[in-house]
XYZ file of C-alpha atoms in Angstrom:
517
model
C 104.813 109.583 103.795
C 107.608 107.120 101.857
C 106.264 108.307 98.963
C 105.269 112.350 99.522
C 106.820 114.935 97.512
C 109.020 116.220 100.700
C 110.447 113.387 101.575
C 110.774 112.366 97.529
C 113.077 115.469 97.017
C 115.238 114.704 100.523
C 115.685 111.071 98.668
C 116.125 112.107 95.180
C 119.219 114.536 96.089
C 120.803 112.146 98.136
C 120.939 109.719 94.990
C 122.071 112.420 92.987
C 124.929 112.560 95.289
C 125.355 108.937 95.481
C 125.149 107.781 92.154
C 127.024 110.032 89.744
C 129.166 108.672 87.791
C 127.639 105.107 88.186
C 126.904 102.474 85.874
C 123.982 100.812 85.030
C 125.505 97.120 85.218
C 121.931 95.206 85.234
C 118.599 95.733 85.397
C 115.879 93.082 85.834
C 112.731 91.611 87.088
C 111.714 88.187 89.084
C 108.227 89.275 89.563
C 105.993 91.049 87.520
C 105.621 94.083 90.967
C 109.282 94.353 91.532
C 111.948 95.639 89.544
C 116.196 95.771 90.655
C 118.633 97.964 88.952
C 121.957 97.229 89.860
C 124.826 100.397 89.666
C 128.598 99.703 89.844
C 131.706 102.097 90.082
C 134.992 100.318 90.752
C 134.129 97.833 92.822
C 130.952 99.817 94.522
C 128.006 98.033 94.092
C 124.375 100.344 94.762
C 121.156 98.520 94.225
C 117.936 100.277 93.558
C 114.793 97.673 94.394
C 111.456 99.088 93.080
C 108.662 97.235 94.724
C 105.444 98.599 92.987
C 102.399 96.715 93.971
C 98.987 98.003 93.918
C 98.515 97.712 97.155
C 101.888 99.640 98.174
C 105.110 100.910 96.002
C 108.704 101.886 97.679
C 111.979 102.347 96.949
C 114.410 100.168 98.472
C 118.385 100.736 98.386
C 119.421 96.726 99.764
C 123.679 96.184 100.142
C 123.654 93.176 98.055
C 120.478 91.501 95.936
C 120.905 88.042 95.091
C 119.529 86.977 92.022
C 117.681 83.106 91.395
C 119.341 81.608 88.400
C 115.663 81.307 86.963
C 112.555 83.145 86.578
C 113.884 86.633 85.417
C 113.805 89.127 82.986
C 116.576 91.639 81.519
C 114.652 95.319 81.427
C 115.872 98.797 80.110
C 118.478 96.856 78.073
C 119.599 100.329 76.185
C 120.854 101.894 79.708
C 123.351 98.723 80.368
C 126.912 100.379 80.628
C 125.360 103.918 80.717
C 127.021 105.845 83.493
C 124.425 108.652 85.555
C 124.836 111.465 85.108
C 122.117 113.352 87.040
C 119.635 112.887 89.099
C 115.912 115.507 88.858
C 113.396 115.741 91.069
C 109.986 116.840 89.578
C 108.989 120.012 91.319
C 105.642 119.528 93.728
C 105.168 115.717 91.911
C 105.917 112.145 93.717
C 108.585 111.375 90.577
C 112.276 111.736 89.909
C 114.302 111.251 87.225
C 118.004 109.374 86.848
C 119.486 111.428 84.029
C 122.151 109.169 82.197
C 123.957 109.296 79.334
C 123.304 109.804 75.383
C 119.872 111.832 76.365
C 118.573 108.719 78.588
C 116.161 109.384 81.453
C 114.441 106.757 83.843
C 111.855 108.445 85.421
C 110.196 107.197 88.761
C 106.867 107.459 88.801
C 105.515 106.723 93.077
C 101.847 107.700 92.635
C 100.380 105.579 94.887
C 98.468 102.347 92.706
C 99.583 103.940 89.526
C 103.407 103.934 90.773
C 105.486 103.092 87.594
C 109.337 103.136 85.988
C 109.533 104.405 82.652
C 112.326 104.893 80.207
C 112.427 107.797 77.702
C 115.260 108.795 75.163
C 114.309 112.901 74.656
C 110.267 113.024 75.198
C 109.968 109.723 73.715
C 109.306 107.070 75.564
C 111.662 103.479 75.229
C 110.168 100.889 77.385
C 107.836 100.751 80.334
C 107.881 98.716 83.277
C 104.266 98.318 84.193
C 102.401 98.518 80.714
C 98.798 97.651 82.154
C 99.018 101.094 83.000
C 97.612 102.544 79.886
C 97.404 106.046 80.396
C 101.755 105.894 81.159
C 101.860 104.783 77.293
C 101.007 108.555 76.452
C 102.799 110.298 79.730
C 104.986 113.228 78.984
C 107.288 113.556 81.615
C 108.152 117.438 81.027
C 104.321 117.937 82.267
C 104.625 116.313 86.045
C 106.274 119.636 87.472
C 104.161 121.333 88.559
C 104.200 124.856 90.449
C 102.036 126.465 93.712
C 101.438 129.983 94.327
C 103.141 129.986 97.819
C 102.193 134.074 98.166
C 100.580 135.594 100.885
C 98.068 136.852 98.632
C 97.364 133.365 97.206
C 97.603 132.021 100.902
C 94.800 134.657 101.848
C 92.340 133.974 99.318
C 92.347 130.491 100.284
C 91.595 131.388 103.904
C 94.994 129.248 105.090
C 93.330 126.400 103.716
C 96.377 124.099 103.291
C 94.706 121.545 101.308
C 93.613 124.081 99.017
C 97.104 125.767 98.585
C 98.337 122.096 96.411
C 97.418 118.582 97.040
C 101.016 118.160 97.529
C 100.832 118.422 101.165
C 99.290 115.633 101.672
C 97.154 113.952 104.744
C 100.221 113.185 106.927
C 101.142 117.133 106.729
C 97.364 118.164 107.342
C 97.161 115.960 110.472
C 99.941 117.546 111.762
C 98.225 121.180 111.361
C 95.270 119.544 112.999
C 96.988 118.063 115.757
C 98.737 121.890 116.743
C 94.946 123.344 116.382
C 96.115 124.666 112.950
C 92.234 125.868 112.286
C 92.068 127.631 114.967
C 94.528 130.520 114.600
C 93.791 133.865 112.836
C 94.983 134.178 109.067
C 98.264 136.041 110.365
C 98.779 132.766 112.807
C 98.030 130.507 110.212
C 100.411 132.536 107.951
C 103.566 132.367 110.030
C 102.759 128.335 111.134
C 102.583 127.740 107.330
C 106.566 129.317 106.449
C 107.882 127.354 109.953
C 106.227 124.112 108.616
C 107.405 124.474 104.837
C 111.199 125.146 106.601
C 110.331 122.348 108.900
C 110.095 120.286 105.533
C 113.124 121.160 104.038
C 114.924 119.921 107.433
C 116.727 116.817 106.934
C 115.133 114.676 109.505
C 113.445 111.648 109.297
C 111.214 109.552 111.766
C 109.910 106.016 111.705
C 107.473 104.634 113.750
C 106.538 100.943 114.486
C 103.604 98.894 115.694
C 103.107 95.676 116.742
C 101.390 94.098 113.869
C 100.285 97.456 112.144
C 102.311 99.142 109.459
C 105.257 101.394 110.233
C 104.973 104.993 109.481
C 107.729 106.906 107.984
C 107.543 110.595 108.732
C 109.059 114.376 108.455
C 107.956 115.457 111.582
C 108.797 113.748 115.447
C 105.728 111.895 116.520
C 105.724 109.509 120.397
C 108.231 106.392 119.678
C 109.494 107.549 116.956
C 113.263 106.892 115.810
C 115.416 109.577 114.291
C 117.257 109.049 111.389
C 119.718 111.398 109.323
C 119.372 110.001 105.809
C 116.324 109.158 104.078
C 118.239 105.863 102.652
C 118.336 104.272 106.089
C 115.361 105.251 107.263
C 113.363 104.403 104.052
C 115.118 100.465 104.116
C 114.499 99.733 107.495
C 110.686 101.105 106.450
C 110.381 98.804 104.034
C 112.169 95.887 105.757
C 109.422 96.319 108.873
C 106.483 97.252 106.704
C 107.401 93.810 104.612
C 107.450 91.823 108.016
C 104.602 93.673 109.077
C 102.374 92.858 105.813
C 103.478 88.854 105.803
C 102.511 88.399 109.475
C 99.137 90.136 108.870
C 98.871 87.566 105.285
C 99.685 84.694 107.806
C 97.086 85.558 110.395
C 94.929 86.396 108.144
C 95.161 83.221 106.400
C 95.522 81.273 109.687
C 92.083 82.658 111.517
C 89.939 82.547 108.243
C 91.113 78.892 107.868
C 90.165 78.472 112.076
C 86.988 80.799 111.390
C 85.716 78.766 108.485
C 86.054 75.437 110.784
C 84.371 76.729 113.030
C 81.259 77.907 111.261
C 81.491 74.600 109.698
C 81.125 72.312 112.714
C 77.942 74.866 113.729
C 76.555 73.893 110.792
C 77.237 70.173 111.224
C 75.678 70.407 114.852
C 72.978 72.458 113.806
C 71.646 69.822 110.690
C 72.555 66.880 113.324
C 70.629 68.174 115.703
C 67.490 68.934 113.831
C 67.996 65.418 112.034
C 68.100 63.822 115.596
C 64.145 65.560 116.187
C 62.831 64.697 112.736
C 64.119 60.883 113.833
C 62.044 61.554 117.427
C 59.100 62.513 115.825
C 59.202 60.197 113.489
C 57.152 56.531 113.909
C 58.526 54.119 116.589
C 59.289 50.855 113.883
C 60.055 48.347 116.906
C 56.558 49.462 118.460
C 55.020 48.683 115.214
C 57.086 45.690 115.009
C 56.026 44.198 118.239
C 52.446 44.964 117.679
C 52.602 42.944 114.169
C 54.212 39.915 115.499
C 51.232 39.938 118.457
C 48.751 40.203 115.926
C 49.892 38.139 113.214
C 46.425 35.641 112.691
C 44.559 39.200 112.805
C 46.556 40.791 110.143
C 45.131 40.254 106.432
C 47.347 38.914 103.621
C 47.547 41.315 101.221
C 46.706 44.728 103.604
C 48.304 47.933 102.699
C 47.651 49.464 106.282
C 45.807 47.652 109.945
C 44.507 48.946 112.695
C 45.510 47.119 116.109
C 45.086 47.596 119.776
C 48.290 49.440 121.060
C 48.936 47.267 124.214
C 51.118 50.572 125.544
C 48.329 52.793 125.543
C 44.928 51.162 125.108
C 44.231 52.492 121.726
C 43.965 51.816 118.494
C 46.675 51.958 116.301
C 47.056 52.188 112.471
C 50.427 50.879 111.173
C 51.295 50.794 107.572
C 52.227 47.868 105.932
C 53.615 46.562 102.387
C 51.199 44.766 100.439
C 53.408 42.783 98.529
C 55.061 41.308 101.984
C 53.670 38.556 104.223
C 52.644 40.304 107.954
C 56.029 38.709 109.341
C 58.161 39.767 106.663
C 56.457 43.900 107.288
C 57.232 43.081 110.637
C 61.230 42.083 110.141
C 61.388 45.467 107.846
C 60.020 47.591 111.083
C 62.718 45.653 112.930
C 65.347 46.408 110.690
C 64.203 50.084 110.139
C 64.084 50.133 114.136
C 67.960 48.449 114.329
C 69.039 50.875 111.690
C 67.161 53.972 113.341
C 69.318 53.423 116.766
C 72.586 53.134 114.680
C 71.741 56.131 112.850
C 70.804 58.167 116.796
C 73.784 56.905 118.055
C 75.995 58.153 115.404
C 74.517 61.504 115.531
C 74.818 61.554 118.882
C 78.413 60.743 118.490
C 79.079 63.190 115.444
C 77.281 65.686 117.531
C 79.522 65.278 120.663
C 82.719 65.109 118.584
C 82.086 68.267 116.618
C 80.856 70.077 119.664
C 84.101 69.206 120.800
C 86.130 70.183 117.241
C 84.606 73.857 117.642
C 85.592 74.052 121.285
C 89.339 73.181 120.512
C 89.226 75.321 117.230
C 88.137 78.365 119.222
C 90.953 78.009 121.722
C 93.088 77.733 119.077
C 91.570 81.356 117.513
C 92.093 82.597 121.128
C 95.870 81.391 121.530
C 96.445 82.876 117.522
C 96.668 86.214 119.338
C 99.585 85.453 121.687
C 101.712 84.747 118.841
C 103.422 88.773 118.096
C 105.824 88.047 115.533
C 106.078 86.276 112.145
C 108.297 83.700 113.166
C 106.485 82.786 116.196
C 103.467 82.245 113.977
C 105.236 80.627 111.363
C 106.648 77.877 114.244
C 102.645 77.848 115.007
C 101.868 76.808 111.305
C 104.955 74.001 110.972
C 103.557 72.722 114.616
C 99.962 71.939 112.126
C 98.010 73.754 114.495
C 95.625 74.539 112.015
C 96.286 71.793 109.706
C 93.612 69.432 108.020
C 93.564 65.853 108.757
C 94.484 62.995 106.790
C 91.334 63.375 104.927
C 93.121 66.015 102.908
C 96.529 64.389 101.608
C 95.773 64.053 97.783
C 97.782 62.451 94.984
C 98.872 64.427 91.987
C 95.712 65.437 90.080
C 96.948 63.446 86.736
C 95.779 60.092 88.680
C 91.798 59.642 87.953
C 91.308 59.419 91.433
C 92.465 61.536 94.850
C 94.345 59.402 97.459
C 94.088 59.333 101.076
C 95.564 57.800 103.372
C 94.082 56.165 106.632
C 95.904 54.205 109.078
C 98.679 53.374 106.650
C 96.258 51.874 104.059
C 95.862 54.120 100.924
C 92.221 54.927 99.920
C 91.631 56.144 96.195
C 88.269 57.747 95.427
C 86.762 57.840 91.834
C 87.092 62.169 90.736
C 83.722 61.632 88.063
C 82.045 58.879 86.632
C 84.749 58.419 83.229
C 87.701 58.381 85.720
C 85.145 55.579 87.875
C 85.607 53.588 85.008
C 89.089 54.026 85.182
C 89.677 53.383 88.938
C 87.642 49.985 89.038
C 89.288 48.637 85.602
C 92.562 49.956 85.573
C 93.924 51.180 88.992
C 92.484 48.646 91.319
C 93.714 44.992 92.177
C 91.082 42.222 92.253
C 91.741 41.697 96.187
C 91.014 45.461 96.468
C 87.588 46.409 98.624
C 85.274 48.377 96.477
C 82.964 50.507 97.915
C 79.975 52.577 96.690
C 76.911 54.387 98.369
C 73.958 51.887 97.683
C 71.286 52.571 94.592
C 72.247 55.947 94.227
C 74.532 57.853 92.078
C 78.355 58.441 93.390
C 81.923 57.839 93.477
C 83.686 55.005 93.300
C 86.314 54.190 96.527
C 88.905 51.377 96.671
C 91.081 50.463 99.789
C 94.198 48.866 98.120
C 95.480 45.867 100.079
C 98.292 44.547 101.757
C 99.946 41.422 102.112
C 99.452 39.525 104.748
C 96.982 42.492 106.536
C 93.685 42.476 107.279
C 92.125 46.336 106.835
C 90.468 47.313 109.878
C 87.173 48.405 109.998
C 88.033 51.982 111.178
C 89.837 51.953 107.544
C 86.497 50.565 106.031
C 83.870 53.058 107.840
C 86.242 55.702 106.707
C 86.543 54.966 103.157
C 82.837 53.984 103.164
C 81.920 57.016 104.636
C 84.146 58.873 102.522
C 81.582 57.338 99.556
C 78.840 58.410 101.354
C 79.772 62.063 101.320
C 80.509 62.113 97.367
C 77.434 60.729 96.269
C 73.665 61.302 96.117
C 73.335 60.929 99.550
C 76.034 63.189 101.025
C 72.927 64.964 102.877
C 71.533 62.316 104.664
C 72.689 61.718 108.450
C 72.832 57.331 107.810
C 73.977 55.954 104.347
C 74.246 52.245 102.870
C 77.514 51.494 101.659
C 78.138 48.410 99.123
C 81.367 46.835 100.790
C 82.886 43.650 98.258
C 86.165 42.659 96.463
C 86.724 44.760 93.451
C 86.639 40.809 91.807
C 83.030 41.053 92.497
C 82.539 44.237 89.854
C 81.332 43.879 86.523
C 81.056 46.336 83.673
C 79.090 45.040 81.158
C 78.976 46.261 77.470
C 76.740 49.247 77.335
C 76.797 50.259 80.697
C 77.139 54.001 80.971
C 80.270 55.592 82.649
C 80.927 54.874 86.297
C 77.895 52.337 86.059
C 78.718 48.899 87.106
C 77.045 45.608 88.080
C 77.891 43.566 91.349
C 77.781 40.302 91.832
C 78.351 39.735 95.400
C 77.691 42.623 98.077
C 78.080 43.714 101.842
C 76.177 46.562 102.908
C 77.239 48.786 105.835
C 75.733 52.279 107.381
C 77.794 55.069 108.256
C 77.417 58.625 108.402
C 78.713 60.647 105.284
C 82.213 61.770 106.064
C 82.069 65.443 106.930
């Protein structure tokens, strides 16, 4: 109700008796929503703060306002030194007008989303604060008055229907009728309940009510917990003041359990493509069993054979186990072997990942649990400087002018490759010849370089990272086990007419890991 008519017109008359006589020292802007004036007489200082969002608008009357030495703009430069010299409320409309000096008026416009400050010399209008709001470029401010019919006879065609009478008595004023049965009476009830509640209005009393966490409510009329105020100044500041706290704590929690939310449905995801990779893998072809049965039957085996069919010594039956052609029987059975060597790694790190993120989601939904203990902003802002929430070291980036993003792991700094120009850019430029280079095998990708130090060795939990890391931006981010070229960055060629981020390598390590996720 900060912004109804009825409490508008309580507000508006105690400026009028405030700020006569004022001047208008200073008026400016540090954000395109929010607009000061500052008033002076003698040495009093008044301060009007318009906050007029489209999401909320109020009026705010702070003691002092501080202003940053940058980032601001001078407004409504024709009012500076102009003293006030009335103030008008609009009758039955959510504006007001300060009346100054040499036919100056600065009307204040609180409708909601459209709320606005304009400045007009006669009917003409000077300057505008908001001017995305087109249809304010034509406003006449002689037509918001407005007038209602408050006779019996009007009252009585209308059936008592308050809402009828004028939208000016808005929904706070209609859920008060409500709430005392208002429908209920006969016309002659409703009649005499109408005049006490219009008196009721012209009362000068003021309540505010807070909520843990919700917004504060600033009303005419005494509701449970509700504090009494005399003047709408006070009551309308310390509104604003717990309706700002109010509005960054719900920003912040809102922020904070999306972030917590998001992790959450992200490590279901993981598990869920984990776990259906670890079936596919089950039902897939047991290489070491074809591997054994090739090196039993290697004098049976024909050179040259695309496929064979052997006795399975497990089970009594034949077996048919592909082979390729261009390989000798021993060298189809080493491949099974390695297939087989490289299948366990791969179960084993899903089996891991799958443990680990099970374990992620648990912790991140205790955390969503113990968000709701913290009741006040600071409390939750402690929670965010404690990094409850915060992303590992996987996410500390260097500035974005560097062709690469930087990580760091263990105290070693890891730079990946952002496309395949700034590749090019990385390997040539950036990294050192000693540098490890690493690159997700025969497929497309980004280039990663662990930058060395003196007299260290980098441990291999800083080379599965980084190699992971080049698993998950490449080709083969999808897959559950990737080959990753390990080697000296001394060992990387770019020959003339290689395409961008292509490169040849002369001397090569090859490790699996899982794509970092």
């Amino acid at each position: 109700m900060h912004n109804n008519y009825f409490f508008l017109r309580h507000l508006s008359r105690i400026l009028e008796h405030k700020l006569i006589g004022y001047e208008l020292i200073k008026s400016y802007s540090q954000n395109k929503d929010e607009l000061v004036l500052a008033f002076l007489l003698g040495e009093d200082e008044f301060y009007i703060n318009a906050a007029l969002r489209s999401d909320f608008s109020c009026l705010y009357f702070p003691e002092n306002r501080a202003r940053s030495k940058r980032n601001y703009a001078f407004l409504f430069k024709d009012l500076d030194g102009k003293k006030v010299i009335a103030v008008k409320q609009n009758r039955y409309d959510r504006s007001f007008l300060i009346v100054f000096e040499q036919d100056y008026e600065l009307l204040f416009k609180m409708h909601g989303n459209r709320a606005n400050v304009l400045l007009f010399r006669g009917n003409k209008l000077v300057e505008i604060f908001k001017s995305v709001l087109k249809n304010d470029l034509t406003l006449d401010p002689s037509e918001l008055e407005k007038s209602i019919d408050l006779s019996l006879e009007n009252f009585e065609s209308k059936n008592g229907d308050i809402a009828k009478i004028s939208p000016v008595f808005g929904k706070e004023i209609q859920n008060r009728a409500d709430k005392d049965r208002y429908s209920k009476l006969s016309i002659e009830q409703k009649w005499i309940y109408f005049n006490n509640l219009l008196k009721e209005l012209e009362e000068q009393s003021f309540y505010l009510t807070k909520s843990p966490h919700k917004n504060p409510s600033l009303s005419l009329f005494q509701t449970e917990n509700s504090i009494f105020y005399e003047n709408p100044i006070h009551c309308i500041n310390d509104f604003f003041i717990e309706f700002s706290k109010n509005h960054q704590y719900n920003i912040l929690f809102d922020r904070l359990q999306k972030e917590l939310n998001g992790r959450v449905k992200k490590a279901k995801s993981y598990i869920q493509a984990a776990e259906k990779s670890l079936k596919k893998i089950g039902n897939e072809s047991n290489y070491k069993h074809w591997a054994d049965l090739v090196m039993a039957n290697l004098h049976l085996i024909e050179k040259g054979a695309s496929s064979t069919i052997l006795d399975d010594f497990y089970s009594d039956q034949k077996i048919k186990v592909p082979l390729k052609k261009h390989l000798s029987p021993q060298k189809n059975a080493e491949n099974y072997y390695r297939k087989s060597k490289n299948q366990r790694i791969e179960i084993e790190n899903l089996e891991k990942n799958i443990s680990e993120k099970k374990a992620e989601r648990s912790n991140v939904e205790n955390e969503l649990t113990e968000l709701l203990k913290y009741p006040d902003l600071k409390s939750l802002r402690d929670l965010e400087n404690k990094h409850l929430v915060k992303s590992n070291d996987k996410s500390s980036h260097l500035n974005a002018n560097k062709p690469f993003k930087e990580f760091i792991k263990s105290g070693f700094k890891v730079w990946l490759g952002r496309n395949a120009k700034k590749n090019d850019e990385l390997t040539l430029k950036y990294a050192s010849k000693n540098d490890l280079w690493l690159h997700a095998k025969d497929v497309s990708g980004s280039h990663v370089v662990i930058k060395e130090q003196a007299g260290k060795t980098i441990p291999k939990n800083v080379i599965e990272y980084a190699a992971s890391l080049a698993a998950a931006y490449s080709k083969r981010k999808t897959e559950s086990l990737c080959p990753v070229i390990v080697t000296q960055k001394k060992f990387v060629r770019k020959p003339k007419g290689f395409p961008p981020g292509a490169v040849k390598v002369e001397k090569e390590e090859v490790i699996m890991v899982p794509p970092l996720t």
